[in-house]
Amino acid sequence: MTWRNRNLYLIGLPGAGKSAIGRELSELLRRYRYSFVDLDIETERLAGQPIPEIFAKHGEARFRDLETQALLNVSTTNGSHYIIATGGGVMMKPLNRSIIRGSGIPIWIDVTVRDAAKNVLGDILRGKDRPLFRAASADELKEKLRILLEERRPYYEQATLHFVTRSVRGDERTPPELAKELLTALDKMSLHVALKPPHRTLLAHSALGDYPILVGSGIACRELSQTILDAGYTKAIVITDNNVDSLHGKELITKLQKEIRKQCDLYKIVIDAGEAKKSQETLGTILERLHEIDANRRSTLIVSFGGGVITDIAGFAASLYHRGLPLVHIPTTLLAQADAAIGGKTGIDMFGAKNLIGTFYPPRQILVDPLYLKTLPKRELHAGLAEVFKYALIGSADLWQSLAKSVRRLIRGVDTSYEEIIYSSIIEKLRYVEADEFERKQGIRELLNFGHTFGHALESASNYALLHGEAVLLGMRGAAWLSMKNKYIDEAAWIEIESVLGRIPIKGEIIFSVEDAVRMFKKDKKGSNRVILLRKIGEAFVDEISDAAVRETLEYLFTLA
Ligand SMILES: NC(=O)c1ccc[n+]([C@@H]2O[C@H](COP(=O)([O-])OP(=O)(O)OC[C@H]3O[C@@H](n4cnc5c(N)ncnc54)[C@H](O)[C@@H]3O)[C@@H](O)[C@H]2O)c1
């Protein structure tokens, strides 16, 4: 894998010459569509004020948040690449390090403290205010930089390329010369270093703490071990089901063991697969094991590793034990990657009702690795597609267009386009979750129930012979039909929706009657007939419909089965 399709992040002490070298390098790489970005300037642009003012008015913590946001903005490049001169402290934050290694190549521009001090002093004399480097004398400045280097060295050393700017003979080289040398060093590096798979980072905002969602094929083990090492967890407990365990459990644990060596004890809790196990009994078993392992909030990480059943129940157990253990989700089904693991809802089924008991509990991180989908049975994959199409129909006509174009390919099986559609679905889901995190408002997160109101009735009436996604797929077709019948969307839009959704196979048998489905609808909705309908492709709304409309829609759905 060549470095030429990745961002190049120049890291190192203030005064290392990152901006000067970066500018020159971008000139040399112009034909490869590289351009130069100064992260400090991006941060100022984002804040709408200069850095000294951010420090003075809001403090360093605010500056660091803005810097991370600026980094996120430049990390998701679309076709073009950047050479980014970063601030000296950027590598101190685990999230920043993850964004950098996911989207590019960190290059340590290594200068002597003496040279760095000379350059910083030069900047100050030219009138640049450097709030972190106000010093009474050159010696004090040098001492500040020396301390900084010792503190930051372990993180600078994580760079893929270590570029020492002082030469053996001690002669000074100009930025254009250094840029040329760096280019040669990069080419040499690609001959010896196998670049790690990239990932994209999204930051989910939660009132209980923001958390990153990393999306990339082949990243799960690497990023999980890094998280364990960064946070210093001494115990990690992987909760999974027997299917996922037999396919991927051993590999995950072996790779983790290799990466984290003796720093963290690994445990595994394996439950039987299936919705029936999202129960009080299983929850009890998990909590008992957490107690045996002596899990605690400070040093134990819970890793949910599986489909939506696992992310729901492991998330719920994590939220309960010791009033909340740190949690990382590694969803392994399409449904869980695009939907169930996102948004912080956890829970179990009880008293015959789905998700009756649960919590809102945001994880510390979500690692979405589409490589796991390669082993997912086709039927599960198709069921997962339902939720992806749901996000398009309720909120994004653009996503709908691109899904509609590729529906045949998506049905055939997993390819690289899956990563893209999962990424887009997560962005869509986050819009609803962030607007109404705890589902207290009407008509926002509620829209995510598109297809679910009729779907739940069918799922329950089938006694779960229909997979959740299959039932939702039918439910969406029912809701689209009703939207057309009530003249909210025109017939052409309905035909378009049918021609796309109708292609997705449904394997579950409909062995129940319309009466059963109506009964289940009533039980599920507890007297209300609130459903989500479409105003157009890409826009949904909440509507209260009549009993007759409920029955008619369910009758229509039976004609499809
Ligand atoms: N919390 C939420 O916001 C939310 C949202 C939507 C759905 N959900 C819940 O998600 C659950 C459904 O999720 P699901 O469809 O992922 O079900 P699931 O967890 O039961 O997984 C489906 C099947 O796929 C297997 N599997 C998982 N990963 C695999 C892989 N990589 N290769 C091969 N087999 C694999 C599982 O063992 C299982 O048999 C439901 O309980 C639903 O209520 C929750």
XYZ file of C-alpha atoms and ligand atoms in Angstrom:
605
model
C 0.000 0.000 0.000
C 1.547 3.342 -1.009
C 1.620 6.422 1.198
C 0.425 8.515 -1.745
C -3.261 8.153 -0.945
C -2.895 9.133 2.713
C -2.661 12.425 4.550
C 0.785 13.268 5.871
C 0.748 14.578 9.431
C 3.871 16.424 10.504
C 4.239 16.133 14.252
C 6.932 17.313 16.646
C 7.998 20.118 18.926
C 6.911 23.706 18.323
C 9.635 25.318 16.260
C 10.491 22.067 14.473
C 9.790 23.685 11.103
C 6.666 21.607 10.393
C 4.898 24.420 8.547
C 7.916 25.445 6.465
C 8.713 21.843 5.475
C 5.021 21.040 4.932
C 4.552 23.950 2.528
C 7.572 22.911 0.489
C 6.497 19.283 0.476
C 3.042 20.219 -0.785
C 4.707 21.976 -3.746
C 6.629 18.801 -4.554
C 3.468 16.697 -4.280
C 1.051 18.991 -6.064
C 0.597 16.576 -8.969
C -0.608 13.932 -6.511
C -3.329 16.360 -5.372
C -1.705 17.169 -2.049
C -2.210 20.551 -0.467
C -0.915 22.112 2.730
C -2.931 22.704 5.888
C -1.754 24.423 9.054
C -3.853 22.890 11.839
C -3.468 25.985 14.037
C -4.966 28.120 11.288
C -7.814 25.616 10.794
C -8.460 25.716 14.547
C -8.554 29.517 14.518
C -10.928 29.450 11.563
C -13.229 27.080 13.428
C -13.151 29.194 16.593
C -13.458 32.481 14.724
C -10.651 33.902 16.873
C -6.861 33.700 17.138
C -5.288 31.049 19.367
C -4.046 33.463 22.081
C -7.627 34.691 22.412
C -8.998 31.120 22.665
C -6.523 30.455 25.465
C -7.261 33.732 27.238
C -11.047 33.534 26.994
C -11.766 29.803 27.182
C -8.599 28.089 28.404
C -6.429 25.316 26.978
C -9.121 22.590 27.256
C -11.365 24.471 24.828
C -8.445 24.962 22.460
C -7.749 21.203 22.542
C -11.408 20.414 21.734
C -11.362 22.797 18.798
C -8.058 21.367 17.629
C -9.585 17.865 17.624
C -12.571 19.131 15.653
C -10.234 20.770 13.128
C -8.313 17.500 12.877
C -11.546 15.585 12.283
C -12.499 18.034 9.547
C -9.244 17.607 7.639
C -9.039 13.857 8.254
C -12.014 13.009 6.070
C -10.680 14.006 2.709
C -12.649 13.276 -0.383
C -10.257 12.398 -3.143
C -7.662 15.027 -2.219
C -4.918 14.695 0.370
C -3.331 17.017 2.844
C 0.042 17.653 4.354
C -0.863 18.839 7.806
C 1.433 20.751 10.101
C 0.037 19.957 13.547
C 0.384 21.803 16.816
C 3.129 20.457 19.092
C 0.660 18.970 21.606
C -1.666 17.226 19.191
C -0.277 13.740 19.863
C -0.994 13.938 23.598
C -4.665 13.103 23.149
C -5.530 9.443 22.371
C -8.414 10.508 20.102
C -6.114 12.725 18.029
C -3.586 9.897 17.689
C -6.346 7.592 16.507
C -7.613 10.125 13.946
C -4.065 10.630 12.671
C -3.124 6.957 12.307
C -6.546 6.201 10.797
C -6.395 8.849 8.116
C -2.740 9.238 7.360
C 0.905 8.840 8.177
C 2.358 10.521 11.235
C 5.852 11.869 10.526
C 7.957 13.024 13.431
C 9.992 16.090 12.475
C 12.726 15.664 15.038
C 14.812 18.723 15.879
C 17.142 19.511 18.746
C 15.706 21.526 21.622
C 18.269 24.205 20.764
C 16.983 24.551 17.194
C 13.350 24.469 18.302
C 14.020 27.228 20.863
C 15.820 29.317 18.239
C 12.829 29.055 15.885
C 10.214 29.761 18.569
C 12.212 32.778 19.703
C 12.405 33.950 16.112
C 8.610 33.667 15.838
C 8.108 35.648 19.048
C 10.508 38.362 17.886
C 8.547 38.572 14.637
C 5.466 39.344 16.750
C 3.754 35.922 16.921
C 2.114 35.289 20.281
C 2.738 31.758 21.543
C 0.699 31.484 24.759
C 2.397 28.269 25.924
C 5.904 29.640 25.411
C 5.967 32.924 27.205
C 9.361 32.886 28.909
C 11.621 35.421 30.612
C 14.800 34.224 28.877
C 16.104 31.998 26.096
C 17.297 29.496 28.705
C 13.870 29.328 30.314
C 12.335 28.732 26.895
C 14.840 25.942 26.193
C 14.058 24.339 29.529
C 10.317 24.493 28.783
C 10.871 22.814 25.433
C 13.145 20.174 26.935
C 10.479 19.205 29.502
C 7.871 19.174 26.768
C 9.980 16.895 24.595
C 10.466 14.376 27.421
C 6.722 14.346 28.072
C 5.793 13.987 24.411
C 8.600 11.773 23.153
C 6.692 8.455 23.684
C 3.903 9.767 21.455
C 6.192 11.284 18.834
C 7.925 7.892 18.733
C 4.649 6.313 17.583
C 5.161 8.064 14.225
C 5.409 5.822 11.182
C 8.354 7.850 9.913
C 11.001 9.443 12.129
C 12.631 12.284 10.202
C 15.674 13.798 11.894
C 16.325 17.274 10.541
C 19.818 17.774 11.962
C 22.461 16.246 9.747
C 25.424 14.244 11.010
C 27.777 17.066 10.050
C 25.565 19.599 11.789
C 25.096 21.769 8.698
C 21.828 23.616 8.377
C 19.477 22.756 5.570
C 16.754 24.887 4.111
C 13.060 23.859 4.153
C 13.115 23.027 0.369
C 16.109 20.737 0.957
C 14.448 19.111 3.941
C 11.221 18.603 1.966
C 13.152 16.794 -0.784
C 14.867 14.583 1.782
C 11.550 13.846 3.416
C 10.110 12.772 0.097
C 12.984 10.338 -0.419
C 12.529 9.071 3.138
C 8.817 8.470 2.487
C 9.535 6.436 -0.638
C 12.151 4.386 1.216
C 9.732 3.854 4.084
C 7.087 2.347 1.789
C 9.575 -0.333 0.766
C 9.986 -1.500 4.362
C 6.834 -0.585 6.270
C 3.467 -2.233 5.614
C 0.943 0.547 6.160
C -1.942 -0.335 8.458
C -5.533 -0.271 7.153
C -7.072 3.203 7.409
C -10.214 4.216 9.237
C -12.488 7.230 9.381
C -13.483 8.797 12.682
C -16.826 10.284 13.648
C -17.345 11.994 16.979
C -20.710 11.214 18.574
C -21.872 13.966 20.905
C -23.559 12.822 24.100
C -24.629 14.658 27.233
C -22.895 11.839 29.108
C -19.602 12.243 27.226
C -18.647 12.401 23.546
C -17.204 9.246 22.019
C -15.512 8.341 18.748
C -16.871 5.917 16.180
C -14.133 4.446 14.005
C -15.095 2.918 10.668
C -12.563 0.868 8.718
C -11.926 -2.655 7.473
C -9.435 -4.628 9.536
C -9.095 -2.073 12.341
C -10.898 -3.665 15.300
C -8.035 -5.489 17.052
C -5.482 -2.748 16.476
C -7.726 0.028 17.769
C -9.046 -1.994 20.690
C -5.544 -2.816 21.914
C -4.533 0.811 21.517
C -7.543 1.894 23.581
C -6.658 -0.619 26.286
C -3.051 0.574 26.369
C -3.921 4.285 26.230
C -6.402 4.061 29.107
C -4.332 1.553 31.083
C -7.132 -0.972 31.646
C -5.877 -4.007 33.526
C -8.868 -6.224 32.711
C -10.828 -6.472 29.476
C -13.939 -8.653 29.291
C -15.169 -9.592 25.833
C -18.880 -10.457 25.769
C -19.911 -12.341 22.667
C -22.198 -15.085 21.366
C -21.230 -18.623 20.406
C -21.423 -17.976 16.632
C -19.224 -14.913 16.690
C -16.914 -16.585 19.164
C -16.337 -19.627 16.970
C -15.720 -17.473 13.886
C -13.770 -14.540 15.270
C -13.307 -14.896 19.038
C -10.018 -16.745 18.977
C -8.452 -14.358 16.486
C -9.523 -11.308 18.497
C -8.157 -12.667 21.764
C -4.891 -13.929 20.224
C -4.213 -10.622 18.475
C -5.085 -8.659 21.596
C -2.807 -10.818 23.694
C 0.023 -10.158 21.280
C -0.506 -6.406 21.294
C -1.129 -5.790 24.960
C 1.174 -8.516 26.248
C 0.985 -8.759 30.025
C -0.521 -5.335 30.680
C -4.138 -6.444 30.733
C -5.886 -9.720 31.631
C -8.379 -10.843 29.045
C -11.658 -12.654 29.804
C -14.452 -13.877 27.618
C -18.145 -14.370 28.381
C -19.886 -16.384 25.681
C -23.676 -16.612 25.541
C -25.865 -18.569 23.157
C -26.831 -16.646 20.038
C -30.362 -15.425 19.343
C -33.006 -12.926 20.395
C -34.362 -15.393 22.983
C -31.117 -14.924 24.918
C -31.579 -11.171 25.256
C -33.213 -12.060 28.531
C -33.199 -11.517 32.244
C -31.530 -14.928 32.734
C -28.633 -14.116 30.416
C -28.238 -10.710 32.023
C -28.028 -12.443 35.410
C -25.350 -14.815 34.111
C -23.280 -11.922 32.718
C -23.525 -9.922 35.944
C -22.516 -12.976 37.951
C -19.420 -13.461 35.789
C -18.514 -9.769 36.137
C -18.669 -10.247 39.877
C -16.487 -13.382 39.754
C -13.934 -11.532 37.620
C -14.075 -8.670 40.106
C -14.796 -6.082 37.432
C -14.494 -2.480 38.494
C -15.090 0.938 37.055
C -11.520 2.204 37.125
C -9.636 -0.558 35.403
C -12.057 -2.944 33.667
C -13.196 -2.529 30.091
C -16.264 -4.317 28.726
C -16.105 -5.160 25.037
C -19.356 -6.126 23.352
C -18.468 -8.226 20.320
C -21.392 -9.380 18.214
C -24.713 -8.424 16.652
C -27.413 -6.202 18.105
C -28.394 -8.782 20.719
C -24.885 -8.654 22.153
C -24.407 -4.878 21.921
C -27.799 -4.435 23.640
C -27.319 -6.907 26.486
C -23.588 -6.362 27.071
C -24.201 -2.616 26.988
C -27.002 -3.026 29.508
C -24.847 -5.163 31.828
C -22.004 -2.622 31.543
C -24.365 0.221 32.412
C -25.633 -1.583 35.526
C -22.539 -3.120 37.066
C -20.896 -0.742 39.570
C -23.253 1.875 38.109
C -21.410 1.797 34.831
C -18.261 0.125 33.504
C -16.348 1.544 30.520
C -17.669 -0.017 27.335
C -16.454 -0.467 23.752
C -18.769 -1.862 21.091
C -17.430 -3.982 18.240
C -20.602 -4.709 16.243
C -20.317 -7.637 13.838
C -23.623 -7.663 11.914
C -24.683 -5.073 9.363
C -27.693 -4.249 11.503
C -25.540 -3.613 14.552
C -22.850 -1.666 12.655
C -25.303 0.628 10.902
C -27.833 0.891 13.690
C -28.033 -1.099 16.941
C -24.599 -0.200 18.342
C -25.072 3.493 17.548
C -27.019 5.817 19.792
C -26.474 4.512 23.305
C -29.645 2.472 23.812
C -29.151 -0.794 25.686
C -31.643 -3.337 26.911
C -33.212 -6.750 27.186
C -36.596 -8.257 26.364
C -38.881 -9.025 29.326
C -42.467 -10.128 30.028
C -42.806 -10.965 26.350
C -42.008 -7.388 25.269
C -38.961 -6.392 23.237
C -36.471 -4.006 24.817
C -38.797 -3.424 27.780
C -35.972 -2.900 30.258
C -32.921 -0.854 29.407
C -30.801 2.240 29.754
C -29.248 5.015 27.727
C -25.550 4.334 28.083
C -23.030 5.764 25.620
C -19.899 3.648 25.123
C -16.341 4.997 25.233
C -15.795 3.996 21.638
C -17.382 2.066 18.780
C -15.165 0.110 16.400
C -16.994 -0.635 13.163
C -15.038 -3.160 11.137
C -16.914 -4.257 7.988
C -14.500 -7.180 7.484
C -16.561 -9.109 10.027
C -19.497 -8.995 7.629
C -17.708 -11.429 5.307
C -18.863 -14.329 7.489
C -22.378 -13.050 8.072
C -25.061 -15.320 6.586
C -26.754 -13.710 3.568
C -30.112 -13.697 5.284
C -28.705 -11.609 8.173
C -26.991 -9.307 5.696
C -30.250 -8.681 3.842
C -32.055 -8.096 7.117
C -29.421 -5.490 8.011
C -29.945 -3.721 4.702
C -33.468 -2.860 5.861
C -32.136 -0.440 8.490
C -29.731 1.119 5.997
C -32.564 1.771 3.532
C -34.628 3.118 6.424
C -32.069 5.882 7.064
C -32.172 6.801 3.396
C -35.974 6.877 3.175
C -36.536 8.962 6.295
C -33.669 11.408 5.968
C -31.473 11.340 2.904
C -32.628 11.330 -0.705
C -28.942 11.268 -1.749
C -28.276 8.097 0.226
C -31.443 6.600 -1.262
C -30.216 7.357 -4.786
C -26.868 5.700 -4.218
C -28.421 2.674 -2.475
C -31.061 2.285 -5.180
C -28.311 2.239 -7.819
C -26.321 -0.447 -6.027
C -29.129 -2.571 -4.578
C -28.385 -5.619 -6.772
C -24.719 -5.549 -5.790
C -25.557 -5.072 -2.122
C -27.870 -8.076 -2.206
C -25.185 -10.235 -3.837
C -22.836 -9.864 -0.879
C -20.245 -7.833 0.976
C -17.838 -5.682 -0.982
C -16.058 -2.406 -0.347
C -19.251 -0.402 -0.858
C -20.530 -1.728 2.466
C -18.047 0.404 4.372
C -19.392 3.475 2.637
C -23.067 2.736 3.279
C -22.421 1.898 6.930
C -20.525 5.157 7.335
C -23.397 7.110 5.741
C -26.004 5.323 7.877
C -24.092 6.133 11.054
C -23.962 9.810 10.086
C -27.720 9.687 9.495
C -28.460 7.932 12.791
C -26.299 10.360 14.760
C -28.389 13.272 13.472
C -31.485 11.891 15.210
C -29.693 10.658 18.304
C -27.881 13.928 18.897
C -31.062 15.962 18.410
C -32.953 13.894 20.974
C -30.524 11.690 22.875
C -32.909 10.510 25.583
C -36.048 10.356 23.443
C -37.798 13.111 25.324
C -39.009 15.057 22.325
C -41.760 14.031 19.994
C -41.188 13.483 16.329
C -37.371 13.308 16.234
C -35.859 9.999 17.362
C -39.353 8.630 16.941
C -38.843 8.853 13.162
C -36.345 5.998 13.460
C -39.397 3.798 14.016
C -40.220 4.027 10.324
C -41.225 0.503 9.293
C -40.934 -0.675 12.897
C -44.530 -0.098 13.970
C -45.917 -2.525 11.414
C -42.680 -4.519 11.556
C -42.918 -5.236 15.286
C -46.475 -6.548 14.822
C -45.295 -8.930 12.094
C -42.179 -9.964 14.026
C -44.180 -10.817 17.154
C -47.018 -12.494 15.240
C -44.455 -14.667 13.429
C -43.086 -15.636 16.829
C -39.729 -14.359 15.562
C -39.691 -16.598 12.478
C -39.188 -13.288 10.672
C -35.869 -11.646 11.500
C -36.144 -8.124 12.922
C -34.756 -6.622 9.688
C -37.081 -8.714 7.507
C -40.076 -7.535 9.511
C -38.868 -3.924 9.288
C -38.437 -4.304 5.545
C -42.046 -5.406 5.215
C -43.090 -2.690 7.668
C -41.389 -0.029 5.511
C -43.120 -1.315 2.402
C -46.414 -1.107 4.314
C -45.710 2.429 5.522
C -44.676 3.524 2.004
C -47.891 2.026 0.591
C -49.995 3.842 3.203
C -48.112 7.094 2.488
C -49.052 6.709 -1.175
C -52.629 5.740 -0.387
C -53.041 8.799 1.831
C -51.504 10.901 -0.984
C -48.467 12.046 1.002
C -46.179 10.623 -1.680
C -47.143 10.145 -5.311
C -47.510 6.805 -7.019
C -44.212 7.167 -8.878
C -42.297 7.506 -5.604
C -44.091 4.480 -4.174
C -43.317 2.408 -7.279
C -39.677 3.473 -7.018
C -39.555 2.420 -3.353
C -41.275 -0.893 -4.082
C -38.998 -1.654 -7.006
C -35.955 -1.290 -4.753
C -37.150 -2.723 -1.412
C -39.049 -5.502 -3.187
C -35.747 -6.911 -4.438
C -34.415 -7.652 -0.953
C -35.208 -11.289 -0.203
C -37.234 -12.244 2.866
C -36.770 -15.811 4.034
C -38.916 -15.870 7.167
C -42.271 -17.557 6.754
C -45.566 -15.758 7.358
C -47.411 -18.517 9.174
C -49.826 -16.270 11.021
C -53.046 -14.461 10.154
C -53.886 -10.789 9.638
C -55.889 -11.060 12.873
C -52.736 -12.114 14.769
C -50.812 -9.203 13.307
C -53.557 -6.675 14.177
C -53.652 -8.038 17.741
C -49.881 -7.674 18.043
C -50.012 -4.135 16.625
C -52.556 -3.158 19.282
C -50.527 -4.808 22.059
C -47.325 -3.131 20.920
C -48.824 0.336 20.524
C -50.937 0.172 23.680
C -53.945 1.936 22.180
C -52.134 4.507 20.040
C -51.938 4.268 16.259
C -48.921 6.587 15.819
C -46.948 5.494 12.774
C -44.171 7.020 10.714
C -45.066 7.853 7.123
C -43.220 9.466 4.239
C -43.776 12.958 2.914
C -41.262 12.277 0.171
C -38.223 10.062 -0.310
C -35.826 11.401 2.299
C -38.458 12.950 4.589
C -40.650 11.272 7.209
C -43.237 12.445 9.724
C -45.376 11.072 12.542
C -49.055 10.413 11.822
C -51.937 9.021 13.862
C -53.895 6.601 11.667
C -57.285 4.932 12.043
C -57.864 1.321 13.117
C -59.140 0.667 9.603
C -55.860 1.949 8.104
C -53.859 -0.316 10.437
C -55.829 -3.342 9.297
C -55.741 -2.384 5.621
C -51.955 -1.928 5.701
C -51.428 -5.282 7.403
C -53.771 -6.891 4.872
C -51.731 -5.299 2.074
C -48.534 -6.699 3.598
C -50.007 -10.187 3.497
C -50.421 -9.847 -0.247
C -46.639 -9.357 -0.504
C -45.676 -12.415 1.473
N -30.090 -0.531 20.723
C -30.575 -0.134 19.572
O -30.632 1.062 19.269
C -31.066 -1.158 18.584
C -31.434 -0.774 17.293
C -31.821 -1.757 16.380
C -31.857 -3.090 16.775
N -31.519 -3.420 18.058
C -31.545 -4.832 18.490
O -30.605 -5.558 17.716
C -31.004 -6.927 17.725
C -30.869 -7.491 16.344
O -29.517 -7.390 15.968
P -28.843 -8.436 14.954
O -29.670 -8.531 13.745
O -27.440 -8.042 14.819
O -29.045 -9.802 15.716
P -28.067 -10.842 16.432
O -27.199 -10.190 17.406
O -28.951 -11.916 16.919
O -27.168 -11.392 15.242
C -27.753 -12.127 14.220
C -27.036 -13.479 14.013
O -25.803 -13.245 13.353
C -24.754 -13.914 14.051
N -23.560 -13.142 13.798
C -23.201 -11.949 14.324
N -22.099 -11.510 13.734
C -21.717 -12.433 12.837
C -20.651 -12.516 11.901
N -19.791 -11.528 11.744
N -20.559 -13.635 11.140
C -21.475 -14.638 11.252
N -22.516 -14.590 12.092
C -22.629 -13.492 12.877
C -25.225 -13.967 15.467
O -24.595 -15.000 16.172
C -26.706 -14.205 15.294
O -26.942 -15.566 15.085
C -32.426 -6.958 18.230
O -32.424 -7.469 19.541
C -32.856 -5.507 18.237
O -33.790 -5.219 19.249
C -31.115 -2.490 18.945
